[in-house]
Coordinates of C-alpha atoms in Angstrom, one line a residue:
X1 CA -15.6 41.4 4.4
X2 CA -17.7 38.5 2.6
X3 CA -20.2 36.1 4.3
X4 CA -18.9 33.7 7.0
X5 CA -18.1 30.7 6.4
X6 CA -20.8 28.1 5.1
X7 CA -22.8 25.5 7.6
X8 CA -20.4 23.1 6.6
X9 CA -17.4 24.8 7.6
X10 CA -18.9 25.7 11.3
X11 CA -17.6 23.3 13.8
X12 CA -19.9 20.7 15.2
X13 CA -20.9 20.7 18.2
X14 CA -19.1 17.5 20.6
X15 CA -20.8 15.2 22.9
X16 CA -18.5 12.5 24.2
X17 CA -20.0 9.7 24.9
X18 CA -19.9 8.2 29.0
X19 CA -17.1 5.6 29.4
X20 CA -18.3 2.2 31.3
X21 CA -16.5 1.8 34.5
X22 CA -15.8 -1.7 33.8
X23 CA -13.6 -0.8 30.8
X24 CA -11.8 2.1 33.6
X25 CA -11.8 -0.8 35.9
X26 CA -10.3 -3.4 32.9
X27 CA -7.5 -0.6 32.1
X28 CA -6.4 -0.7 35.8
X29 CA -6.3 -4.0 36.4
X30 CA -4.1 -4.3 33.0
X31 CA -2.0 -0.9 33.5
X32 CA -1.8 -0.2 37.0
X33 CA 0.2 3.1 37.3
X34 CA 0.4 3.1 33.5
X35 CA -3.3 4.2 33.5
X36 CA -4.0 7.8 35.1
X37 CA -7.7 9.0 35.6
X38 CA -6.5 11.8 37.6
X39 CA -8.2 15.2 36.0
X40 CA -4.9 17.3 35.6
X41 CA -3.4 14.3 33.4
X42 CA -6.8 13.7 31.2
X43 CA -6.5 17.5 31.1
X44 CA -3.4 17.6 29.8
X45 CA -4.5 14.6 27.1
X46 CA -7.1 16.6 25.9
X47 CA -6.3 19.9 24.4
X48 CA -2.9 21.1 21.8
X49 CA -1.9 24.0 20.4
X50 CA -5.3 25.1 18.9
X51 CA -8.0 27.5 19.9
X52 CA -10.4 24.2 20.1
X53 CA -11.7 23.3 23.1
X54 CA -13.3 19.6 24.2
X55 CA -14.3 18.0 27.1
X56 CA -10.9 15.7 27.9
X57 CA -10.9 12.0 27.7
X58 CA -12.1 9.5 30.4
X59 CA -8.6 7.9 31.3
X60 CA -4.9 8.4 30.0
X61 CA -2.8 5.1 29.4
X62 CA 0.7 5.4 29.0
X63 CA 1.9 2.4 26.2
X64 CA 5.4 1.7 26.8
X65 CA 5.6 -0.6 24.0
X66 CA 3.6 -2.1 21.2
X67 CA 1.6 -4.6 23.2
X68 CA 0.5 -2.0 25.7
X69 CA -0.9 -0.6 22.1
X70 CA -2.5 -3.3 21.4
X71 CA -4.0 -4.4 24.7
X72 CA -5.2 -1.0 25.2
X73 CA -7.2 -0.6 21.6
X74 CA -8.2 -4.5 22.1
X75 CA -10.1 -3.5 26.0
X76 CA -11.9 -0.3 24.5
X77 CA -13.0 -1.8 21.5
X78 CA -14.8 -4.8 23.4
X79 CA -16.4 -1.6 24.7
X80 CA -16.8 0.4 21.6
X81 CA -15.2 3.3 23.4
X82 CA -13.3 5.4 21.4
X83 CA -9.3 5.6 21.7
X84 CA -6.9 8.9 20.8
X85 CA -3.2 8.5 19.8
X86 CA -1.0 11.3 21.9
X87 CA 2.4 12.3 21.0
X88 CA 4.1 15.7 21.6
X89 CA 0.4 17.7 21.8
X90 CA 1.8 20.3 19.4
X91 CA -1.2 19.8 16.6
X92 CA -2.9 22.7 16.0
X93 CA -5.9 21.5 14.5
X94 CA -8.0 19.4 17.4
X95 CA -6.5 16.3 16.3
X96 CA -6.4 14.5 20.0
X97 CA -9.1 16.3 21.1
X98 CA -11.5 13.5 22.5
X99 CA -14.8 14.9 20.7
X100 CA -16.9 11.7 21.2
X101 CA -15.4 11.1 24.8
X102 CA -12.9 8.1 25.2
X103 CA -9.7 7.2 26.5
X104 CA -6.2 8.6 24.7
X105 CA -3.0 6.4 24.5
X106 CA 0.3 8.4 24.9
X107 CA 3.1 7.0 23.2
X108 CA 5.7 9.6 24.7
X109 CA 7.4 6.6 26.8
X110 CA 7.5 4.8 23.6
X111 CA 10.7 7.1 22.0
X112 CA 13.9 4.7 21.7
X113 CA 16.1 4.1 18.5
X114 CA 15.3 1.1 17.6
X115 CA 17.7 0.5 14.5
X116 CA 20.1 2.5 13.0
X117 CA 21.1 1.6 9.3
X118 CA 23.7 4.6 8.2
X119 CA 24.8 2.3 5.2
X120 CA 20.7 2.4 4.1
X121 CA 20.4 5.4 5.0
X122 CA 17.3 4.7 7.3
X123 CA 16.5 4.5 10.6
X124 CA 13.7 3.2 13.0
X125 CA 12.4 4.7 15.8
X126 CA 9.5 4.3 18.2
X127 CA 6.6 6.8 17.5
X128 CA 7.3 8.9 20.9
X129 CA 10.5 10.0 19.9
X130 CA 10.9 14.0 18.7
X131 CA 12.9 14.9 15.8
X132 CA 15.7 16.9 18.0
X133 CA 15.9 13.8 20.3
X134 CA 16.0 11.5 17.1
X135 CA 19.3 14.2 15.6
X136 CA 20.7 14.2 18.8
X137 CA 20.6 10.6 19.3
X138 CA 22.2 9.7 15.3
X139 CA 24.9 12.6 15.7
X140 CA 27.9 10.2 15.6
X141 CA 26.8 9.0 11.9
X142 CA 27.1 12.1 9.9
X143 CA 23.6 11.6 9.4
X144 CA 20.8 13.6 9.8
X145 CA 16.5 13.6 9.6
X146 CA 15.3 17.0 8.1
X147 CA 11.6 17.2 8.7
X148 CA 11.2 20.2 10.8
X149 CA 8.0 21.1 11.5
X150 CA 8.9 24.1 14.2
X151 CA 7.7 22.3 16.9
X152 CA 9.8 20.0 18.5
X153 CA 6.9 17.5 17.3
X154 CA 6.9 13.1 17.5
X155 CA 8.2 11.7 14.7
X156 CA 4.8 9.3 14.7
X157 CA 2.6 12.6 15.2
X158 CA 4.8 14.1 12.2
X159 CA 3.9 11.0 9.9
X160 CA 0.1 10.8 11.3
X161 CA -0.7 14.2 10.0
X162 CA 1.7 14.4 7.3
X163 CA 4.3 16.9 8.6
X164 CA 6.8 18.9 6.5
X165 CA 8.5 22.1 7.6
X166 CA 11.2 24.9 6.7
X167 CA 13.4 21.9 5.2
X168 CA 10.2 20.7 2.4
X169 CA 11.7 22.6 -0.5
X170 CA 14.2 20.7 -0.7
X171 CA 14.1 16.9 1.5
X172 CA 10.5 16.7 0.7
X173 CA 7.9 15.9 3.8
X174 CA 7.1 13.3 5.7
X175 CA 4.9 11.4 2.7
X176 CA 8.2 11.1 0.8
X177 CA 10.5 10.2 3.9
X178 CA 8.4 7.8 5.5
X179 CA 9.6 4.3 4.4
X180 CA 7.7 1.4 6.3
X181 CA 5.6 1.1 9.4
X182 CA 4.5 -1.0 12.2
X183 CA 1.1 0.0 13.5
X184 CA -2.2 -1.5 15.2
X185 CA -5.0 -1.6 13.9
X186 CA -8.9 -0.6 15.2
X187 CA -9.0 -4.7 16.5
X188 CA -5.8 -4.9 18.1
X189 CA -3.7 -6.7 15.9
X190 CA 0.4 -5.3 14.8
X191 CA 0.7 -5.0 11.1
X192 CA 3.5 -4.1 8.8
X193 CA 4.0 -1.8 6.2
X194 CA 6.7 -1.2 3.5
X195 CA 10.3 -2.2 3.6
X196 CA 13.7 -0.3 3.9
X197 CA 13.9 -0.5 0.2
X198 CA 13.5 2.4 -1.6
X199 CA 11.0 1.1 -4.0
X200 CA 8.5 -1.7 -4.2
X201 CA 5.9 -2.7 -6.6
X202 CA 3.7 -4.9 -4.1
X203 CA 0.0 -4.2 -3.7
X204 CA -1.2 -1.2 -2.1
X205 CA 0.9 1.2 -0.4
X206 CA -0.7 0.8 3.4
X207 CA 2.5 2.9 4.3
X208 CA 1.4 5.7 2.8
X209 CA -2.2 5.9 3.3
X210 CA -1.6 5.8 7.1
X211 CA 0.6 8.9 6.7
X212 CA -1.1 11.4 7.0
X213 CA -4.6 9.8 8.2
X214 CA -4.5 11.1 11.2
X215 CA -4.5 8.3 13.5
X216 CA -8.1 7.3 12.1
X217 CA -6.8 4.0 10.7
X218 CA -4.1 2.9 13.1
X219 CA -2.1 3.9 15.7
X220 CA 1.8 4.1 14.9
X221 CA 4.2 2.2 16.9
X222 CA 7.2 1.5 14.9
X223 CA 8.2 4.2 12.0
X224 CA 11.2 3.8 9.7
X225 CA 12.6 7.1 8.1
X226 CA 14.7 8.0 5.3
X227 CA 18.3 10.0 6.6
X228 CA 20.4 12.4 4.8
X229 CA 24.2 12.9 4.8
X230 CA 24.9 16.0 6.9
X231 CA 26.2 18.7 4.2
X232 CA 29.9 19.8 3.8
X233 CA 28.9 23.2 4.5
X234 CA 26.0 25.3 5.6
X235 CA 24.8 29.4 5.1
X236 CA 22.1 30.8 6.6
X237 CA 21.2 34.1 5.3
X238 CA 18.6 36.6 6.1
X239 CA 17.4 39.8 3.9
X240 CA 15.1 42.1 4.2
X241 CA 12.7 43.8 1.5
X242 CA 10.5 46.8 1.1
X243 CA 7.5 44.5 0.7
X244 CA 6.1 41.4 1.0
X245 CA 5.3 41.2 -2.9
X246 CA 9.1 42.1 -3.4
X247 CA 10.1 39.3 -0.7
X248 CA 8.0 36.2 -2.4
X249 CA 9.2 37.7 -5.8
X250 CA 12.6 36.7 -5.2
X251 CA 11.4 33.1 -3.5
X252 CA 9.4 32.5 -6.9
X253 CA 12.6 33.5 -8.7
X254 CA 15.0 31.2 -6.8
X255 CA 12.5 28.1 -7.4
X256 CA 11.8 28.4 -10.9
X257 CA 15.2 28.8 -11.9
X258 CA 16.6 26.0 -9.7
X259 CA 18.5 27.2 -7.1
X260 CA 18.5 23.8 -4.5
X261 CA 18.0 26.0 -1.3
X262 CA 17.2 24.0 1.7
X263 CA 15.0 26.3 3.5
X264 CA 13.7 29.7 2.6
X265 CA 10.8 31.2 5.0
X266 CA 8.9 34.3 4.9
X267 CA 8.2 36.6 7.9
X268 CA 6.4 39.5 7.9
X269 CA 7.1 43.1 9.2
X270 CA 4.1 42.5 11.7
X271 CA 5.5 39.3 12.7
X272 CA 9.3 40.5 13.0
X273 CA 8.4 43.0 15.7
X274 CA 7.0 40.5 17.9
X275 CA 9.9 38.2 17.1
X276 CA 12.6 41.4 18.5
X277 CA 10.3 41.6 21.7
X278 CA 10.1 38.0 22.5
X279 CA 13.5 36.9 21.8
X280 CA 15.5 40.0 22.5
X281 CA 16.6 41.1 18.8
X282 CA 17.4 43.6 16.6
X283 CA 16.5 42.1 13.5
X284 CA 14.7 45.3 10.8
X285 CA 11.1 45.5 11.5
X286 CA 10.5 45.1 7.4
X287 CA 9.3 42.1 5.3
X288 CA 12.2 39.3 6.1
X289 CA 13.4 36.0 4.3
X290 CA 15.6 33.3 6.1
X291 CA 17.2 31.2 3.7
X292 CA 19.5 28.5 4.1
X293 CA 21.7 26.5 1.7
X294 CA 23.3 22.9 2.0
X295 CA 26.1 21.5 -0.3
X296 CA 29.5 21.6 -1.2
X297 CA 31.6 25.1 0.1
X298 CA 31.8 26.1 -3.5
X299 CA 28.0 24.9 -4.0
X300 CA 26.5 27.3 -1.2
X301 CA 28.7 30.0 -2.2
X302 CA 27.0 30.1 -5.9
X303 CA 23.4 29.4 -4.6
X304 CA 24.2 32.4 -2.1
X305 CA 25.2 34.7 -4.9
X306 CA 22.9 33.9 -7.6
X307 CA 19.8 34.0 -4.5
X308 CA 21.4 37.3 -3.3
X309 CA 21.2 39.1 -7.3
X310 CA 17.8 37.7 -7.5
X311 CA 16.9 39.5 -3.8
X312 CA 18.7 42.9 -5.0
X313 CA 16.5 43.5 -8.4
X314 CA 13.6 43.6 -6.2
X315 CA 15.2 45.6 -3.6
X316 CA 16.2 43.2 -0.8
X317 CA 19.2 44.4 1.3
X318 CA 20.7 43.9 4.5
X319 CA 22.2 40.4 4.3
X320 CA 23.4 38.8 7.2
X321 CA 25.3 35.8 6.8
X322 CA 25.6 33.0 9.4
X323 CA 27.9 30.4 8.8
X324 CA 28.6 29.2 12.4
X325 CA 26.1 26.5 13.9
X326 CA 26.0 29.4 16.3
X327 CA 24.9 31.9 14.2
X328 CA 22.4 29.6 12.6
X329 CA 20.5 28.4 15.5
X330 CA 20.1 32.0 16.9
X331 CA 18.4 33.1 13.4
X332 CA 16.4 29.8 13.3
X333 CA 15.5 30.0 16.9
X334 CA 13.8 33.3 15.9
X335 CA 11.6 31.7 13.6
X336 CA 11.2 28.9 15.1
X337 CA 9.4 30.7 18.8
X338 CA 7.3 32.6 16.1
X339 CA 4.1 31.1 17.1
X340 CA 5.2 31.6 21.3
X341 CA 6.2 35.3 20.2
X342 CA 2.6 36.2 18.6
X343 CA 1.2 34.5 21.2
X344 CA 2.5 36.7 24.0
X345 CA 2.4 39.6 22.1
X346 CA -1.1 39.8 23.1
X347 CA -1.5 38.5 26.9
X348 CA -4.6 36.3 27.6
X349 CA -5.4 35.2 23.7
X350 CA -5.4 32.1 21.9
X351 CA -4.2 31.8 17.9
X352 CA -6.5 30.8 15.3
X353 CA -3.6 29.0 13.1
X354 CA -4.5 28.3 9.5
X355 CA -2.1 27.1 6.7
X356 CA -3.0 26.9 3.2
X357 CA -0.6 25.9 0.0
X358 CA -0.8 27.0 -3.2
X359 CA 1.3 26.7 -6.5
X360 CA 4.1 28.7 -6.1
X361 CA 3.1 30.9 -9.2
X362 CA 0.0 32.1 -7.4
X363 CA 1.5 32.5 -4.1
X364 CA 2.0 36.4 -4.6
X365 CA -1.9 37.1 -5.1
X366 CA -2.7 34.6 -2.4
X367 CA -0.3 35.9 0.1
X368 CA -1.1 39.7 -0.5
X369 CA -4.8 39.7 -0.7
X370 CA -5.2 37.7 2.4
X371 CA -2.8 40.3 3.9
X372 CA -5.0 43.2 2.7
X373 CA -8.2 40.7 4.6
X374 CA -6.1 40.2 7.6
X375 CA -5.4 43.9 8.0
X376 CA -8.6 45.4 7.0
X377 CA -10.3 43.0 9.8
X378 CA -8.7 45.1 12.4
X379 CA -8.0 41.1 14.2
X380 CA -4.3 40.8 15.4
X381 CA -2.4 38.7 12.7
X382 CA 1.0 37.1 13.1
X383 CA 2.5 35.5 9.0
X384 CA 5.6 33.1 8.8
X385 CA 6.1 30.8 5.8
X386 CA 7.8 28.0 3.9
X387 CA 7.5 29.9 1.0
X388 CA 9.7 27.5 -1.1
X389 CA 7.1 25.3 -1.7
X390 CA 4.0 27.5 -1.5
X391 CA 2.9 27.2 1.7
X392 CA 2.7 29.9 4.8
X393 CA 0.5 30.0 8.2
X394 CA -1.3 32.9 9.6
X395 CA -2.4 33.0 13.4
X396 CA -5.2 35.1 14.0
X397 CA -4.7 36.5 17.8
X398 CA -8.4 36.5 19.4
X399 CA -9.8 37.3 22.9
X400 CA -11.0 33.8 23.3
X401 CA -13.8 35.1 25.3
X402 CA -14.9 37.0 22.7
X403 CA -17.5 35.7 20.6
X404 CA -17.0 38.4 17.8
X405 CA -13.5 38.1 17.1
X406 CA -13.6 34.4 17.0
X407 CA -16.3 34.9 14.2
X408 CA -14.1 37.2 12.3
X409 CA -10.8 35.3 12.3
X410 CA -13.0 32.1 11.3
X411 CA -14.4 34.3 9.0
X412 CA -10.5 35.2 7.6
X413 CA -9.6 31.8 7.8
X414 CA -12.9 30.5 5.5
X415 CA -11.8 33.6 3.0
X416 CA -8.2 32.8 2.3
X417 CA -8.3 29.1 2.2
X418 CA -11.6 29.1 -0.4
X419 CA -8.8 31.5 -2.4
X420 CA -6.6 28.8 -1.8
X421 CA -8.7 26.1 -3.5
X422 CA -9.3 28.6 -6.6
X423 CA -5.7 28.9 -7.2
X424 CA -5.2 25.5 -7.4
X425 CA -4.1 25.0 -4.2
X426 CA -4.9 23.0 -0.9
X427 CA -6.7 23.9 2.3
X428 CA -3.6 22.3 4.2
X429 CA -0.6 22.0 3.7
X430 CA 1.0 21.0 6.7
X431 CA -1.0 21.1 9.5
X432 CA -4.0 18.7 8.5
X433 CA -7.5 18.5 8.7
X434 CA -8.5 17.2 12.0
X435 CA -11.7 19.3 13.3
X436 CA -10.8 22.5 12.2
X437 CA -10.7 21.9 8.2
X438 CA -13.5 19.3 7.4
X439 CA -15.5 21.2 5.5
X440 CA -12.9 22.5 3.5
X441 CA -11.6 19.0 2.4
X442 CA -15.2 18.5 0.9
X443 CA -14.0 21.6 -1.2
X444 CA -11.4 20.4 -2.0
X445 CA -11.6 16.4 -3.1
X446 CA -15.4 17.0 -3.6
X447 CA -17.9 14.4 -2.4
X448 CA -17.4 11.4 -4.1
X449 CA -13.7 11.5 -3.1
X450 CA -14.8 12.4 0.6
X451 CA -17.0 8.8 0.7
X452 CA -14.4 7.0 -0.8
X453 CA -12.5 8.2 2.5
X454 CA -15.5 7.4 4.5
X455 CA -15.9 3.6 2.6
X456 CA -12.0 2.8 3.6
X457 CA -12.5 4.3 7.1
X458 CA -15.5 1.9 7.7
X459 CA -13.4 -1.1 6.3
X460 CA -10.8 -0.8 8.5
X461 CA -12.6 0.8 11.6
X462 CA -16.3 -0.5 11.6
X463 CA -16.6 0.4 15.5
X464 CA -15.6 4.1 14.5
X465 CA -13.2 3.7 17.5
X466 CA -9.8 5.1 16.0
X467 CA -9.5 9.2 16.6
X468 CA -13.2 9.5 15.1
X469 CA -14.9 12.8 14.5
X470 CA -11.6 13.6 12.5
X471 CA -11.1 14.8 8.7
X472 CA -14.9 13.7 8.0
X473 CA -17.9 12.8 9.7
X474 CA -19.4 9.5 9.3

């Protein structure tokens, strides 16, 4: 195995800074029961999905609408206490954790419709609201949102780090879906971003350089989305191969020849096993694609045909069709409780989750010499992926009392995404940077890019007091 990881890839070390009791005693008298202090609530506030761990924040306020934003950001910045957008808590990254102490604000109240515009095809929502409730709640117009991330994430947590999903290869992610925004700023006051026009030519495009910052320049409170007719007919497919090389063979087949699939995503044999035991299937313990194709009846049938002949010259067999929503959500489902699957396969550990994104010509050498890594580390390993666009997570399972293993998986994790970046690729391509992948950004964009960061951060936050210690240090 090569060297760990450089200095600058190491986390750094957190110490939150004490909150003055007259901003606890401010948030009170404005909140009431809005504002919880209670430990099991700031517990709750301050850790996700990740391995990362963080003292939690000094007090909890639940905003119930945009001036509960406001008021909140305006009280702890006349304290130059630190404040931490929370949605869902399904990051995976550290990106709520409250590394230099603070208060977090939990939009989850916030999650109504606020607009529907079927003839625009748009709506807008409040930052709270998940993407199933948000499909659930636009049903009736033949319309649907397809940024699925896994998760049952907030749509405003999808646009703050920049989601995408098993639906990227072909609706796009949430950089392209994300149409205008009403957010607060690091002094408290409500801006707006964009239009529901598809286009515009006027200045800067604010809209899109708060997607995806993370909650660093503003928090979210209003988001506007693109929508998408609901296809005439739907396939779901799944195949298995003899190998993983044979498996994104065929996936760099079906995208260089054009074949619109809507979702295509890689499991691994590894994976598959602990997706039978979790979920109570049957499904062949080999390398495995799901696919799924949107369209016209006549449409699906001929990407279905021409993806299946591209799958059976490299050995792929098996199909299993599912046309019913039935059908569909069971196979999905699978993929979907990936992550809780891996997770239990091993009782007591904690995932190192890592995603990387490459060009889809190099995702063959990527993918199998980081499988070769993974193996060879002896570390428990789970591998899903939205191969369609290059991209695919690994989860490295660790005894999260054990100092060793942590330093091989982070070790891993340094490897495969600095073969990332050679390919051309990114260290992210989903997930964000948030604590875990600073130092790989600096790889990445290099250091002048890094400071231009830094140089808009300090414009717009000079207190630091938006979700700092995030994507770069200042």
């Amino acid at each position: 195995m090569n060297a760990p990881a450089a200095a600058h890839h190491l986390l750094p070390e957190f110490h939150p800074q004490p909150v003055p009791q007259a901003l606890l005693d401010a948030l009170a008298a404005r909140f009431g029961a809005q504002c919880s202090t209670a430990l099991a609530v700031r517990e709750q506030h301050g850790r996700d999905e990740g391995s990362i761990q963080a003292p939690p924040p000094a007090a909890v306020v639940f905003a119930e609408n945009t001036q509960d934003v406001a008021d909140a950001i305006r009280l702890a910045g006349a304290h130059g206490v630190p404040v931490i957008p929370y949605g869902a808590g399904s990051s995976l990254e550290g990106h709520l954790l409250a590394v230099q102490g603070g208060i977090s604000i939990d939009v989850g109240r916030m999650n109504r419709v606020l607009s529907v515009n079927a003839d625009d095809l748009t709506v807008t929502v409040q930052p709270g609201i998940t993407r199933k409730q948000l499909n659930e709640a636009i049903k009736d117009t033949g319309l649907f949102f397809p940024i699925d991330p896994g998760a049952d994430a907030s749509i405003g947590g999808m646009a703050a780090t920049r989601a995408s999903g098993t639906n990227a290869v072909r609706y796009g992610t949430m950089r392209e879906n994300v149409l205008a925004l009403e957010a607060v700023t690091a002094s408290g006051e409500v801006i707006h971003t964009g239009t529901r026009a598809k286009k515009s030519a006027a200045g800067y495009d604010l809209t899109r350089l708060l997607v995806g910052s993370e909650g660093t320049l503003g928090i979210m409170t209003e988001i506007t989305v693109r929508l998408y007719p609901l296809p005439e007919a739907v396939s779901a497919a799944i195949c298995s191969f003899p190998s993983i090389e044979a498996a994104v063979r065929t996936v760099i087949q079906t995208i260089q020849l054009g074949v619109p699939i809507a979702r295509v995503e890689l499991i691994d044999a590894n994976t598959v096993r602990m997706v039978n035991a979790h979920s109570k299937l049957t499904l062949r313990e080999e390398p495995m694609l799901l696919m799924e194709f949107h369209g016209t009846p006549a449409g699906v049938q001929e990407q279905a045909e021409t993806v299946q002949e591209l799958a059976g010259e490299q050995g792929g067999n098996a199909f299993e069709w599912a046309t019913t929503p039935e059908e569909r959500t069971r196979l999905w489902t699978a993929r979907h409780n990936a992550y809780f699957a891996a997770v239990q396969s091993r009782p007591g550990c904690r995932a190192i989750s890592t995603d990387t994104c490459v060009p889809i010509s190099r995702l063959a050498d990527c993918l199998l010499d980081s499988v070769a890594e993974a193996d060879a580390s002896g570390i428990p390993y789970f591998l899903v992926g939205h191969v369609g666009d290059g991209n695919f997570h690994f989860g490295y399972l660790i005894d999260p009392n054990d100092a060793q293993e942590r330093e091989k998986a982070e070790a891993l994790n340094h490897q495969l995404v600095a073969r990332a970046l050679r390919l051309g690729g990114t260290c992210t391509g989903e997930h964000g940077v948030g604590i875990h992948k600073m130092g790989f950004l600096l790889d990445e964009t290099g250091a002048g890019a890094v400071e231009m960061m830094r140089a808009i951060k300090r414009a717009l936050d000079p207190q630091n007091i938006l979700n700092p210690g995030k994507i770069f240090a200042l």
